[in-house]
Amino acid sequence: MSGNKLKHIFRSHRGGSVRCVFLLALLLLLSACGAQTPAELGFLAMDTYVELKAYGDNGEKFLSLANEETVRLEALCSAHSEKSSLYRLNSGESVRDAELDELIARAIAVSRETQGAFDPTLLSLSRLWGFGGGGAATVPDEEDISLALESAGYGKICFSPSGEPELNGVQIDLGGIAKGYAADRFAALARENGVESAFGSFGGMVCAVGTKPGGVKWKVALRDPLSDGFAAVIQVESVCVSTSGAYERYFTHDGKLYHHILDPKTGHPAESDLLSATVVDPSGIRADALSTALFVMGEEDALEFCREHGVCAILITRDKRMVFVGGIEPVKDSVDEAYSPVFEK
Ligand code: ADP
Ligand code: MG
């Protein structure tokens, strides 16, 4: 046998064992990363399509519990379903429900913090504009808007010493935090069921539990307010990400767009210089409420608020800037070329 042939056999043997070792290492790495397929579940709730996934042994059981929980929360805090506790409370019934009381208290706390940009007492106004409750989408008379504004205002709500809200004529709309609360309950249920890696999408609100298996952060794509595509991608772990924008629910009349986020000062859809506001926060309720509030505030006040309160946010402005506040950054090269990224402290 010639020396060359020997070298060749030796090389191919060595190549084979290197390949084996490489494959073994890859298998070990994949199993360490838990390259399992996640359990997945999708269903309609809270006026949106909810999509959940979870890794690990308990994944399927956890997702079915999370499904039940989301449906339960809808029955608790929908302002439009006649059977919900909130609907009954708004109709003047005495409803004793500590969870609902707590939710209302938390919503009012954000109203105070945002000086009323977030106000969960705009239900009549929202109905007047035809958002929710099956009403026709119309531009109401100014007189009716003024009347509806008079019967709104978070400052009118008082709490009894035992924490029960007294509405004093206002009606409560928890639409600005319901999905955030569902996200918080999703994360809490994951913990209770020993699930370390899960992801829930509740319309404009997502909840990342832990990381993907193996410690890889979850990628969250931010919706492009001007198209059906994505404007940027961020990477997160153990947080909720909520986006509020004028594109979620709206109607057009005489060529003008009217959307569902109302400015409590004017009673009209907020005339924001933002196309969308995204908040990244460990608390779903907070992310949900603050994204609505920042949108109402507009860029300047929103930036000031974020700096003062240490909020992590991404503001997409009408003049096509994407303003990253509080240290959050996009995945490299992920910002759509239609926008120029700006980084603010
Ligand atoms: P979405 O519900 O479409 O995800 P948001 O999270 O931004 O959007 O919340 C908007 C909902 O909150 C509206 O549908 C309405 O029920 C309620 N809402 C509207 N304007 C305000 C406001 N200024 N403060 C609090 N809640 C509001
Ligand atoms: Mg919101």
JSON list of C-alpha atoms in Angstrom, two decimals, residues 51 199-208 212 217-225 227-236 240-244 247-248 276-280 314 316 322 324 328-331 334-336 339:
[
{"chain": "A", "resi": 51, "resn": "GLU", "atom": "CA", "xyz": [-51.11, 32.56, 21.45]},
{"chain": "A", "resi": 199, "resn": "PHE", "atom": "CA", "xyz": [-44.14, 32.98, 25.96]},
{"chain": "A", "resi": 200, "resn": "GLY", "atom": "CA", "xyz": [-47.61, 34.50, 25.73]},
{"chain": "A", "resi": 201, "resn": "SER", "atom": "CA", "xyz": [-48.97, 36.88, 23.13]},
{"chain": "A", "resi": 202, "resn": "PHE", "atom": "CA", "xyz": [-52.19, 38.73, 23.97]},
{"chain": "A", "resi": 203, "resn": "GLY", "atom": "CA", "xyz": [-52.69, 41.09, 21.03]},
{"chain": "A", "resi": 204, "resn": "GLY", "atom": "CA", "xyz": [-50.45, 44.12, 21.52]},
{"chain": "A", "resi": 205, "resn": "MET", "atom": "CA", "xyz": [-49.10, 42.65, 24.76]},
{"chain": "A", "resi": 206, "resn": "VAL", "atom": "CA", "xyz": [-46.55, 39.88, 25.09]},
{"chain": "A", "resi": 207, "resn": "CYS", "atom": "CA", "xyz": [-45.16, 38.17, 28.17]},
{"chain": "A", "resi": 208, "resn": "ALA", "atom": "CA", "xyz": [-41.77, 36.46, 28.19]},
{"chain": "A", "resi": 212, "resn": "LYS", "atom": "CA", "xyz": [-35.84, 30.25, 25.79]},
{"chain": "A", "resi": 217, "resn": "LYS", "atom": "CA", "xyz": [-33.40, 35.62, 25.06]},
{"chain": "A", "resi": 218, "resn": "TRP", "atom": "CA", "xyz": [-36.82, 35.80, 23.43]},
{"chain": "A", "resi": 219, "resn": "LYS", "atom": "CA", "xyz": [-37.06, 37.89, 20.29]},
{"chain": "A", "resi": 220, "resn": "VAL", "atom": "CA", "xyz": [-40.01, 40.27, 20.17]},
{"chain": "A", "resi": 221, "resn": "ALA", "atom": "CA", "xyz": [-40.87, 41.97, 16.88]},
{"chain": "A", "resi": 222, "resn": "LEU", "atom": "CA", "xyz": [-42.39, 45.43, 17.19]},
{"chain": "A", "resi": 223, "resn": "ARG", "atom": "CA", "xyz": [-45.28, 46.00, 14.84]},
{"chain": "A", "resi": 224, "resn": "ASP", "atom": "CA", "xyz": [-44.72, 48.62, 12.15]},
{"chain": "A", "resi": 225, "resn": "PRO", "atom": "CA", "xyz": [-47.54, 51.15, 12.70]},
{"chain": "A", "resi": 227, "resn": "SER", "atom": "CA", "xyz": [-47.59, 48.56, 7.50]},
{"chain": "A", "resi": 228, "resn": "ASP", "atom": "CA", "xyz": [-48.42, 44.98, 8.35]},
{"chain": "A", "resi": 229, "resn": "GLY", "atom": "CA", "xyz": [-44.73, 44.21, 8.85]},
{"chain": "A", "resi": 230, "resn": "PHE", "atom": "CA", "xyz": [-42.32, 44.75, 11.70]},
{"chain": "A", "resi": 231, "resn": "ALA", "atom": "CA", "xyz": [-40.50, 47.96, 12.58]},
{"chain": "A", "resi": 232, "resn": "ALA", "atom": "CA", "xyz": [-37.73, 46.43, 14.73]},
{"chain": "A", "resi": 233, "resn": "VAL", "atom": "CA", "xyz": [-36.84, 43.44, 16.88]},
{"chain": "A", "resi": 234, "resn": "ILE", "atom": "CA", "xyz": [-35.80, 43.50, 20.54]},
{"chain": "A", "resi": 235, "resn": "GLN", "atom": "CA", "xyz": [-34.47, 40.72, 22.76]},
{"chain": "A", "resi": 236, "resn": "VAL", "atom": "CA", "xyz": [-35.92, 40.25, 26.24]},
{"chain": "A", "resi": 240, "resn": "CYS", "atom": "CA", "xyz": [-43.80, 42.03, 29.39]},
{"chain": "A", "resi": 241, "resn": "VAL", "atom": "CA", "xyz": [-43.82, 44.20, 26.28]},
{"chain": "A", "resi": 242, "resn": "SER", "atom": "CA", "xyz": [-46.91, 46.26, 25.48]},
{"chain": "A", "resi": 243, "resn": "THR", "atom": "CA", "xyz": [-47.54, 48.42, 22.43]},
{"chain": "A", "resi": 244, "resn": "SER", "atom": "CA", "xyz": [-50.32, 50.98, 22.03]},
{"chain": "A", "resi": 247, "resn": "TYR", "atom": "CA", "xyz": [-53.77, 51.41, 14.29]},
{"chain": "A", "resi": 248, "resn": "GLU", "atom": "CA", "xyz": [-55.28, 48.85, 16.72]},
{"chain": "A", "resi": 276, "resn": "SER", "atom": "CA", "xyz": [-47.00, 53.92, 18.72]},
{"chain": "A", "resi": 277, "resn": "ALA", "atom": "CA", "xyz": [-45.60, 53.62, 22.22]},
{"chain": "A", "resi": 278, "resn": "THR", "atom": "CA", "xyz": [-44.06, 50.41, 23.53]},
{"chain": "A", "resi": 279, "resn": "VAL", "atom": "CA", "xyz": [-43.20, 49.79, 27.18]},
{"chain": "A", "resi": 280, "resn": "VAL", "atom": "CA", "xyz": [-40.96, 46.98, 28.46]},
{"chain": "A", "resi": 314, "resn": "ILE", "atom": "CA", "xyz": [-39.69, 52.64, 22.41]},
{"chain": "A", "resi": 316, "resn": "ILE", "atom": "CA", "xyz": [-42.25, 55.62, 17.14]},
{"chain": "A", "resi": 322, "resn": "MET", "atom": "CA", "xyz": [-37.73, 55.31, 16.61]},
{"chain": "A", "resi": 324, "resn": "PHE", "atom": "CA", "xyz": [-35.27, 54.03, 22.42]},
{"chain": "A", "resi": 328, "resn": "ILE", "atom": "CA", "xyz": [-33.39, 49.08, 25.59]},
{"chain": "A", "resi": 329, "resn": "GLU", "atom": "CA", "xyz": [-31.78, 48.43, 22.20]},
{"chain": "A", "resi": 330, "resn": "PRO", "atom": "CA", "xyz": [-32.88, 46.83, 18.94]},
{"chain": "A", "resi": 331, "resn": "VAL", "atom": "CA", "xyz": [-31.31, 43.68, 17.57]},
{"chain": "A", "resi": 334, "resn": "SER", "atom": "CA", "xyz": [-33.37, 45.05, 12.73]},
{"chain": "A", "resi": 335, "resn": "VAL", "atom": "CA", "xyz": [-34.74, 48.62, 12.56]},
{"chain": "A", "resi": 336, "resn": "ASP", "atom": "CA", "xyz": [-36.76, 49.03, 9.37]},
{"chain": "A", "resi": 339, "resn": "TYR", "atom": "CA", "xyz": [-37.30, 54.78, 10.62]}
]
